[in-house]
Short mmCIF file of C-alpha atoms and ligand atoms in Angstrom, two decimals:
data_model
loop_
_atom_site.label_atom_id
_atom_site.label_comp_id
_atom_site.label_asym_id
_atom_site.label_seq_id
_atom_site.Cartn_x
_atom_site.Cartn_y
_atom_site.Cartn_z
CA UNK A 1 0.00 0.00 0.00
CA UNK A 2 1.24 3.67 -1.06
CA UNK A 3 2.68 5.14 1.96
CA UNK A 4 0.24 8.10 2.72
CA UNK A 5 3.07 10.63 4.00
CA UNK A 6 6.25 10.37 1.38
CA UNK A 7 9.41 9.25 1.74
CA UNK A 8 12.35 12.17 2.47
CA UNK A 9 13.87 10.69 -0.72
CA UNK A 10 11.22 11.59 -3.17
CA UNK A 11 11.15 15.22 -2.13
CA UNK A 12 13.58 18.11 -2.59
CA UNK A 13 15.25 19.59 0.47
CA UNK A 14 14.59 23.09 0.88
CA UNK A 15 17.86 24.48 1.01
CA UNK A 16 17.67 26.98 3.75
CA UNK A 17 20.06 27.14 6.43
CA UNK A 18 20.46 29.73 9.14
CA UNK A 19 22.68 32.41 7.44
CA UNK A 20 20.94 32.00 4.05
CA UNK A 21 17.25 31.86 4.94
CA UNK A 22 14.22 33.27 2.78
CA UNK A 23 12.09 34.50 5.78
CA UNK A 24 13.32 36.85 8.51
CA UNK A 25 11.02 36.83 11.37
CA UNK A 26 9.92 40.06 13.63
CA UNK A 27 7.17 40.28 16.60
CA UNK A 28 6.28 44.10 17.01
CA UNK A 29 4.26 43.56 19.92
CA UNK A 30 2.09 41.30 22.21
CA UNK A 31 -1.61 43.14 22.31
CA UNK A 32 -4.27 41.23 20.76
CA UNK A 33 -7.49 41.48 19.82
CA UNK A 34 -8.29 37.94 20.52
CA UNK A 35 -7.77 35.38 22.84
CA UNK A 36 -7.04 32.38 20.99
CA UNK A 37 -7.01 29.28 22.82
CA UNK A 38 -3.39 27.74 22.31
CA UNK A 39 -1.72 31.05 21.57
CA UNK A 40 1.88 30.54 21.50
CA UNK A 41 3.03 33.71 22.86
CA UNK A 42 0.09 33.55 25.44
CA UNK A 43 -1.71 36.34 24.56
CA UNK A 44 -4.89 34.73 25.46
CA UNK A 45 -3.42 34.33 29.06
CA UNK A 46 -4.19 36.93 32.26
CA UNK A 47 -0.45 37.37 32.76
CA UNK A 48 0.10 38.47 29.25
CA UNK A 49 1.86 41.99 29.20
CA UNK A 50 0.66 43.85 26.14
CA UNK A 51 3.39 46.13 24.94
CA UNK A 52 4.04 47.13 21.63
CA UNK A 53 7.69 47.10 20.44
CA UNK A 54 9.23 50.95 20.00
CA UNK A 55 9.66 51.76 16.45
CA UNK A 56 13.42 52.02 16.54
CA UNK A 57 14.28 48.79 18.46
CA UNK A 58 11.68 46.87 15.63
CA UNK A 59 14.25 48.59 12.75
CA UNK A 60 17.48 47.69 14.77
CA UNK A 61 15.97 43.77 15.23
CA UNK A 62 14.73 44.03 11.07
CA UNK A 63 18.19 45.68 10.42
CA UNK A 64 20.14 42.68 12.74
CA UNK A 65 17.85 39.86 11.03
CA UNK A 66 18.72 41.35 7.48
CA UNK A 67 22.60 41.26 8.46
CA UNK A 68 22.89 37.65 9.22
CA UNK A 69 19.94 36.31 7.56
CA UNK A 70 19.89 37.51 3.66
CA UNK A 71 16.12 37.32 4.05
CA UNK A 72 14.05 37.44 0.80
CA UNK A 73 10.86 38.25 3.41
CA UNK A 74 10.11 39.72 6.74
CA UNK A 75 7.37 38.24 8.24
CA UNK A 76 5.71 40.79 10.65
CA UNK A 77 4.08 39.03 13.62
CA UNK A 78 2.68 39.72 16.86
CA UNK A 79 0.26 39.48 19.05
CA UNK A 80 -1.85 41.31 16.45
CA UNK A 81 0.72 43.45 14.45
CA UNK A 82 -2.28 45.28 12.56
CA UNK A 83 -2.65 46.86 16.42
CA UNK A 84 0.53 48.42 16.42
CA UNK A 85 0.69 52.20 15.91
CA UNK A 86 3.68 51.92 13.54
CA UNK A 87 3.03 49.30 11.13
CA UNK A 88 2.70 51.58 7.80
CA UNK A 89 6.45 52.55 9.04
CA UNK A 90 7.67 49.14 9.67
CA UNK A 91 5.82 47.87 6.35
CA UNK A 92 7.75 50.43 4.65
CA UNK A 93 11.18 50.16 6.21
CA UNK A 94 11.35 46.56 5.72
CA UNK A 95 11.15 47.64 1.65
CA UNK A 96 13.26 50.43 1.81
CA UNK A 97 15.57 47.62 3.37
CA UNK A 98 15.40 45.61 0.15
CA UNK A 99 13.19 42.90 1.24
CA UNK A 100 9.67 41.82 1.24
CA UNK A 101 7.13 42.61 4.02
CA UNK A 102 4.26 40.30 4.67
CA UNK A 103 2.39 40.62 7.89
CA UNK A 104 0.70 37.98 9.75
CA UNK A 105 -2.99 38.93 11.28
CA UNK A 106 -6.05 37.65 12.57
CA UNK A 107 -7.61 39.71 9.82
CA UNK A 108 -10.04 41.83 12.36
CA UNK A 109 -8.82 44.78 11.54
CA UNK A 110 -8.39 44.54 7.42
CA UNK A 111 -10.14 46.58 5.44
CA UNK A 112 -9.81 47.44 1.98
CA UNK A 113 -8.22 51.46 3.06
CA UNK A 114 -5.75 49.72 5.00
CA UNK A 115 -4.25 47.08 3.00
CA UNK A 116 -4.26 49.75 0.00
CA UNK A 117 -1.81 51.74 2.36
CA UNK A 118 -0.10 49.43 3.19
CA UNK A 119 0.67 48.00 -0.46
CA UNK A 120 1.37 51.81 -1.39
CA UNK A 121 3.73 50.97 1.68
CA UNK A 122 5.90 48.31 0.10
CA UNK A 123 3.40 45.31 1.83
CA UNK A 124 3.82 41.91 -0.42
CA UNK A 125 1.80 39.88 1.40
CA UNK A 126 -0.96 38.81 4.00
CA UNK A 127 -0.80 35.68 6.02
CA UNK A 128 -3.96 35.11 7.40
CA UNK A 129 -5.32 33.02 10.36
CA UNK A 130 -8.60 32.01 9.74
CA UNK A 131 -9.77 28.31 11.51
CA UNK A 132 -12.71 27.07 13.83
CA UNK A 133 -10.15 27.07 16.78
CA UNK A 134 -9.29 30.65 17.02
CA UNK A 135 -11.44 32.76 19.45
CA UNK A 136 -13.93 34.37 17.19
CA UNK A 137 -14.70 31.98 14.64
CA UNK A 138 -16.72 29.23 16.23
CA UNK A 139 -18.32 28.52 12.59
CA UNK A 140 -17.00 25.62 11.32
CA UNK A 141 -14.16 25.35 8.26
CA UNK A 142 -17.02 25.54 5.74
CA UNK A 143 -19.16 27.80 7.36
CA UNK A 144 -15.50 29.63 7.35
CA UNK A 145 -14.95 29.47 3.70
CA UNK A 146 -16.90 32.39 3.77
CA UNK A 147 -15.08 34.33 5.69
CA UNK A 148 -11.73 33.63 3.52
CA UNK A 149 -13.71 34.60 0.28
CA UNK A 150 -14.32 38.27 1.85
CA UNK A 151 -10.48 38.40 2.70
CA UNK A 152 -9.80 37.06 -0.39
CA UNK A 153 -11.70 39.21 -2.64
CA UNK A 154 -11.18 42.89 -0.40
CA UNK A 155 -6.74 41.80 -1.37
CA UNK A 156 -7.93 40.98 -4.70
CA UNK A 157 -9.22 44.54 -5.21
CA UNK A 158 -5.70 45.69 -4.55
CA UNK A 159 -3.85 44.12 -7.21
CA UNK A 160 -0.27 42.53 -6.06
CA UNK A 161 -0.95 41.15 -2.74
CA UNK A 162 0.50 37.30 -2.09
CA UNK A 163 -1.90 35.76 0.21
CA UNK A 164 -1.92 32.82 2.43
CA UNK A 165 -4.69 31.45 4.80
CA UNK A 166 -3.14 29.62 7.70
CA UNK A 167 -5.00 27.08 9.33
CA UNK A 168 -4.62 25.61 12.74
CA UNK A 169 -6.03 21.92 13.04
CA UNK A 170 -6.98 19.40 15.75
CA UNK A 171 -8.85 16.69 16.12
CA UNK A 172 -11.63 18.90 16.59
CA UNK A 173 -11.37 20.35 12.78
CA UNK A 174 -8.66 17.64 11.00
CA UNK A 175 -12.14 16.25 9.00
CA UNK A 176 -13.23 19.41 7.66
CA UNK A 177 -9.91 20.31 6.03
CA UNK A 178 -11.25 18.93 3.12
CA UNK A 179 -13.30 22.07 2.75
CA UNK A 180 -10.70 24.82 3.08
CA UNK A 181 -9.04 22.55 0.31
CA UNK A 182 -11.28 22.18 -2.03
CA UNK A 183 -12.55 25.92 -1.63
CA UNK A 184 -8.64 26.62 -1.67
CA UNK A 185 -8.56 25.32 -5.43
CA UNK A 186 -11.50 26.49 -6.42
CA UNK A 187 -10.61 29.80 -5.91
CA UNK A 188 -6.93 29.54 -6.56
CA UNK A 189 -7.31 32.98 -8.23
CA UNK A 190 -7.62 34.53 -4.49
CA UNK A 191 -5.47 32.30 -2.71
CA UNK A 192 -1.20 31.96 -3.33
CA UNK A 193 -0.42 29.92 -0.38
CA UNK A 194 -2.57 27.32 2.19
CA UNK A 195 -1.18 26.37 5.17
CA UNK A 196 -1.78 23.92 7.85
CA UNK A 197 -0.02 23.87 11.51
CA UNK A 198 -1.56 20.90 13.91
CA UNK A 199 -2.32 22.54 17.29
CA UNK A 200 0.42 21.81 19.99
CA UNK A 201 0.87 22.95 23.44
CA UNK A 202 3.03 25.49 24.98
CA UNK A 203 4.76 25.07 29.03
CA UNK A 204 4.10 28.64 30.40
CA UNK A 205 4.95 26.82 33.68
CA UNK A 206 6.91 24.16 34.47
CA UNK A 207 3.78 21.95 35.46
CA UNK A 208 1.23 22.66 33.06
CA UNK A 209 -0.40 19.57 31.87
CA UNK A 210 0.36 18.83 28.00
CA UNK A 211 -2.86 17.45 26.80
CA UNK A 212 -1.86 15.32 23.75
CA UNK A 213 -5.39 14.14 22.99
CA UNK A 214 -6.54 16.01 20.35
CA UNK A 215 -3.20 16.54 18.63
CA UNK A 216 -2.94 15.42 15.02
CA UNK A 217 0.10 14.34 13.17
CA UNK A 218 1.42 14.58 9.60
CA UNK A 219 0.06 11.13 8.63
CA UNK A 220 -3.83 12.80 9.57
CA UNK A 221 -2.98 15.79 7.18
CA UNK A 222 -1.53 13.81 4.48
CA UNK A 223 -4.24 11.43 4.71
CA UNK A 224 -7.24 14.35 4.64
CA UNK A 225 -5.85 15.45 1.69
CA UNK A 226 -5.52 12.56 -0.32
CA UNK A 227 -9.21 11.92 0.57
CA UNK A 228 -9.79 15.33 -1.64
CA UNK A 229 -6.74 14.84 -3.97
CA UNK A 230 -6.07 11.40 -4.02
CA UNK A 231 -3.08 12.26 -6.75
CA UNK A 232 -1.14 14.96 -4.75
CA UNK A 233 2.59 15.18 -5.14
CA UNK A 234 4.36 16.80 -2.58
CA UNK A 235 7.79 18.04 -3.81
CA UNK A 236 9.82 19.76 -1.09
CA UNK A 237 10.48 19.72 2.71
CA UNK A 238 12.41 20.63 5.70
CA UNK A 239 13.66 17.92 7.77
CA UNK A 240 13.40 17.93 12.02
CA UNK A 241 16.73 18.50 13.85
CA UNK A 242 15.97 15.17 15.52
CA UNK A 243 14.21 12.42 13.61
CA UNK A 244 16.17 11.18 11.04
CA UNK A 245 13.63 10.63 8.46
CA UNK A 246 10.91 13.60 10.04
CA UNK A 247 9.08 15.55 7.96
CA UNK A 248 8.39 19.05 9.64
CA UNK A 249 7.35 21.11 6.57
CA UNK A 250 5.55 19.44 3.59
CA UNK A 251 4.88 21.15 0.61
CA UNK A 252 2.57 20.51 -3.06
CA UNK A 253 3.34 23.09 -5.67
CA UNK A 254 -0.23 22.25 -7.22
CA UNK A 255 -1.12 24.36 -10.61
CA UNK A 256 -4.47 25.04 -11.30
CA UNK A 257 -6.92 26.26 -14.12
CA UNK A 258 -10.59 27.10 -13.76
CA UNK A 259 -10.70 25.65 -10.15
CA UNK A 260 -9.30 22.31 -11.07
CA UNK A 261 -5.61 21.11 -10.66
CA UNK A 262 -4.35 20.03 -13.61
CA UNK A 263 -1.02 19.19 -12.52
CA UNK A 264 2.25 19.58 -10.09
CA UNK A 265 5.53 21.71 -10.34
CA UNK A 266 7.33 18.56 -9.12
CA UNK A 267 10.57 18.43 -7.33
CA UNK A 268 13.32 19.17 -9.66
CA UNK A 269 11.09 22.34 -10.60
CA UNK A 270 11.15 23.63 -7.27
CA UNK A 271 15.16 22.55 -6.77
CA UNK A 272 15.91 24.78 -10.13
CA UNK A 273 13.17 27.44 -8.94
CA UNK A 274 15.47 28.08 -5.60
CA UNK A 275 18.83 27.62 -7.18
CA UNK A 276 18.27 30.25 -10.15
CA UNK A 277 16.94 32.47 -7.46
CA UNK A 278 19.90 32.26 -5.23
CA UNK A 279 22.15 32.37 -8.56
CA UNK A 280 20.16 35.20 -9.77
CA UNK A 281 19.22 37.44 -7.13
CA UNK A 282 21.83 36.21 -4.30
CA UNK A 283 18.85 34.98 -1.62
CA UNK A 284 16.77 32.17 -1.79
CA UNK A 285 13.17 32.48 -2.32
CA UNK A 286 9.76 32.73 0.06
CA UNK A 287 7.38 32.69 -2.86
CA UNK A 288 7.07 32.09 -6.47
CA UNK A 289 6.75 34.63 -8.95
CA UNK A 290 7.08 38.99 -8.39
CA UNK A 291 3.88 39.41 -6.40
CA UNK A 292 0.87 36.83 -7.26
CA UNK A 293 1.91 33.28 -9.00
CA UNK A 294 0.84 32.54 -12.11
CA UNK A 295 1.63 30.97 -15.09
CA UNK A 296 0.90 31.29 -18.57
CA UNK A 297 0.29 28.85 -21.11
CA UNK A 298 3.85 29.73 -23.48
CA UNK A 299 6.00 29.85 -20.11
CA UNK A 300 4.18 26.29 -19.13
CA UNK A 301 5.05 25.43 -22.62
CA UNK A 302 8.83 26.00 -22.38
CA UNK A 303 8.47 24.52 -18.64
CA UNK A 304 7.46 21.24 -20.30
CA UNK A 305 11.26 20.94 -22.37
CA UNK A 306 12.56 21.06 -18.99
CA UNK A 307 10.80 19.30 -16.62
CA UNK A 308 8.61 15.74 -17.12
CA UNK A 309 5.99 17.27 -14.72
CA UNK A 310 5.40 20.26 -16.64
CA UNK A 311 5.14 18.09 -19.97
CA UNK A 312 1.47 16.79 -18.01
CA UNK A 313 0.59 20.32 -17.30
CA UNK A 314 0.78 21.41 -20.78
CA UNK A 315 -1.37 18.88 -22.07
CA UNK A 316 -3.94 19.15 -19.24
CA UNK A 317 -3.91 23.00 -20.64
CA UNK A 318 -3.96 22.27 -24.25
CA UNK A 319 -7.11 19.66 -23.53
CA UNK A 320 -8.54 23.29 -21.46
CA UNK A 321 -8.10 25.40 -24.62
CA UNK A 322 -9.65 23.14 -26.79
CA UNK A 323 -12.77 23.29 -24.55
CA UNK A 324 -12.51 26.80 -24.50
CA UNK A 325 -9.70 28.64 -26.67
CA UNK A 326 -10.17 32.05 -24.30
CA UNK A 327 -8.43 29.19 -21.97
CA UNK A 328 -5.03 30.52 -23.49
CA UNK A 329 -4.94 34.07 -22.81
CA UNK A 330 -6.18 33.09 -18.95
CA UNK A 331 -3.28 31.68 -16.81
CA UNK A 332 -2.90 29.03 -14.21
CA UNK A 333 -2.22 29.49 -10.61
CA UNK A 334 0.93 28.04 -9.16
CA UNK A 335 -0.44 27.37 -5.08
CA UNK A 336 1.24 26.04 -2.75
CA UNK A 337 -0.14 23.14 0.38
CA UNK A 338 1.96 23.40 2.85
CA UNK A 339 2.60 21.63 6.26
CA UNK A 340 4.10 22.85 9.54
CA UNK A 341 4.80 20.64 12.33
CA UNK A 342 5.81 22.38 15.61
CA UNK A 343 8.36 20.36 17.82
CA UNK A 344 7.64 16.96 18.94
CA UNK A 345 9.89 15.29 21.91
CA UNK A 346 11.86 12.66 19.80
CA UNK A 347 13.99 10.24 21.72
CA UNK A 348 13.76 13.04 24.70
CA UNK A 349 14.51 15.99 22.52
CA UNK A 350 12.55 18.33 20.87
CA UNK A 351 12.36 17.67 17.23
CA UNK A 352 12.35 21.39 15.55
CA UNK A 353 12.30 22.34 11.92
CA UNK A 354 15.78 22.70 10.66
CA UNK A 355 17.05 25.51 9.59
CA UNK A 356 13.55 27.14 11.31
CA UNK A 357 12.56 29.82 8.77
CA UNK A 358 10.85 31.73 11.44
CA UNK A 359 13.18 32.12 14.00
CA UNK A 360 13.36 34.98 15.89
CA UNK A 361 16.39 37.14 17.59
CA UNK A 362 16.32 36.67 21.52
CA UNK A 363 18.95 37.90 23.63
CA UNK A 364 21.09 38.01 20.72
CA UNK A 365 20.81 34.05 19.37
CA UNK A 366 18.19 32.78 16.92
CA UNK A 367 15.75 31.17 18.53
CA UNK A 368 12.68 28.83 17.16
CA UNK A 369 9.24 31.66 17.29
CA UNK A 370 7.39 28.56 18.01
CA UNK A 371 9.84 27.96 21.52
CA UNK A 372 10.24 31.77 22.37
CA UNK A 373 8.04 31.70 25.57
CA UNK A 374 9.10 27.86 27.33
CA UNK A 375 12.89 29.67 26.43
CA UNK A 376 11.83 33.21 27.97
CA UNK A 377 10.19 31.34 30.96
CA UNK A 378 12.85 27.98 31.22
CA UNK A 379 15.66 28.50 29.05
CA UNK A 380 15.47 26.37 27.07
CA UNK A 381 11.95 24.22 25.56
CA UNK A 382 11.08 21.52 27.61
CA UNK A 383 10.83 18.28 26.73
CA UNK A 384 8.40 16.70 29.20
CA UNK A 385 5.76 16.45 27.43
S1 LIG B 401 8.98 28.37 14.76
FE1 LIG B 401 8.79 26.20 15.38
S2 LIG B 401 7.17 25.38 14.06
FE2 LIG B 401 7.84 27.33 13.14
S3 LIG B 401 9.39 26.77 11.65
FE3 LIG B 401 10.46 27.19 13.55
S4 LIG B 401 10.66 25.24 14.65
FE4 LIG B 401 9.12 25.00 13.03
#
């Protein structure tokens, strides 16, 4: 029987490391406007101190990051970064720095005025949280589709904006991910990037119980989606810095036209993708593409003289044009699925991405985002758990 999560050896290894790393991570302050159960910095706790980060210290930390990162992105998180009183400035000194700013919200504060000042800013993209297990969304993930088509269409309006919905699961939502997926395709013309991260349980004290029970695992992901795409190809990961064969980010460069996948970008795409990047521009690369990622038919046609995947691509195309021949001036959508696994106690240790693209600076050393609080509050992340 197929194995339902791949084997390492199939997949391209993204090629990130920790001086040569696409995403640069920044937290500009710890108010919130909800109270997520889970919340890894513990903003949905009494003992959380709200502050937001001063202006100049958030420049210094971008400015630090930039120096030993070569970051193609800065990924602006929080708390609820859309709350801080700077964030046009920050948006817009992270591009005057040379890279790419893309903030991560809860979305309660977007509106169509802000994200247009924003993108006159320098902003590149939105990564947006939007499940059944954050605080103000008790809907469930169809119900919820909803809600991602009115984020969706308000960037839409301002042309150039990458976004991503995020999606925290548990056992609680793992069978409905089916719907964000399929809605995910179907409007791939909205959506650049959908993400998954299974729920997991921070140590704010030393002996807070870690409820396992309604954790989920790679294997439940893997095996949700092939219920909806029972042909996905994954084609790159990150490994754990403890397993030998983990898998802590999974991802399926699908391509789709008129709401239907007609084929994959495939490894050895993705491995030539990042290395004529870093040849090219000197950094490796966050996303596909300048803002939004799409293809046309003659670049999927030169694609296919390359690279076996694309050569199925073409054809599903061609068979789309013949249906339809306005098919060729409209062009596919290159989206990415992607995985993240947060740390799991291997052997006694905690198995973290390597390489973690979103690190943060703490006391001077890069430190996993996901780890910042047991490290704040223990020194280190614990492992009983
Ligand atoms: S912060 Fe944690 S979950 Fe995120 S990439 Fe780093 S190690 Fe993985």
């Amino acid at each position: 029987m197929k194995n339902i999560v791949p084997d390492i050896s199939t997949l391209y290894r993204l090629p990130y490391s920790k001086n040569d790393n696409p995403n640069g991570w920044v937290e500009i302050t710890t108010h919130c406007n909800l109270n997520c159960p889970g919340c890894y910095r513990g903003c949905d706790r009494d003992d959380n101190v709200a502050i937001h980060e001063k202006l100049e210290d958030v420049k210094n930390n971008i400015k630090e990051i930039q120096k030993i990162r070569n970051c193609q992105i800065i990924s602006i998180s929080g708390g609820e970064p859309l709350m801080h009183p700077n964030i046009v400035e920050i948006v817009a000194f992270v591009k005057k720095s040379g890279m790419i700013p893309f903030v991560h919200t809860n979305g309660v504060l977007l509106t169509e005025e802000l994200i247009s000042k924003l993108k006159k800013n320098g902003l590149g993209g939105l990564i947006i949280r939007v499940d059944s297990l954050s605080e103000n969304r008790k809907n469930n993930e169809k119900e919820l589709n909803k809600t991602r088509k009115m984020y969706g269409e308000m960037i839409a309006k301002i042309k150039g904006v990458h976004l991503t919905f995020l999606c925290v699961v548990n056992s609680e939502n793992i069978n409905e991910i089916g719907h964000v997926i399929d809605w995910s395709i179907k409007n791939a013309r909205l959506v650049d990037f959908v993400t998954f991260i299974p729920m997991r349980q921070i140590k704010f004290e030393k002996d807070d119980v870690v409820d396992k029970s309604m954790f989920v695992s790679i294997e439940d992901l893997c095996r949700e989606v092939s219920k909806r795409v029972p042909d996905v190809q994954y084609a790159s990961y990150l490994g754990g810095t403890v397993a030998l064969k983990s898998i802590k980010w999974l991802q399926s460069p699908w391509i789709i036209l008129n709401g239907k996948i007609i084929g994959y970008a495939g490894s050895k795409f993705i491995e030539f993708f990042q290395v004529t990047h870093h040849l090219l521009t000197g950094r490796y690369a966050y996303k596909f593409g300048k803002d939004r990622s799409y293809l046309s038919f003659p670049v999927i046609l030169l694609l296919s003289l390359f690279f076996r995947n694309f050569r199925k691509v073409a054809w599903n195309y061609f068979k789309e044009i013949i249906k339809n021949p306005l098919n060729l001036f409209r062009r596919a959508t290159l989206q990415l699925l992607c995985f993240i696994i947060p740390p799991d106690v291997v052997n006694g240790k905690n198995d973290l991405c390597e390489s973690c693209p979103d690190a943060i600076m703490h006391n001077g050393e890069l430190v996993p985002s996901c780890a910042l609080e047991e490290i704040k509050k223990h020194g280190s992340l614990l492992t009983e758990r």
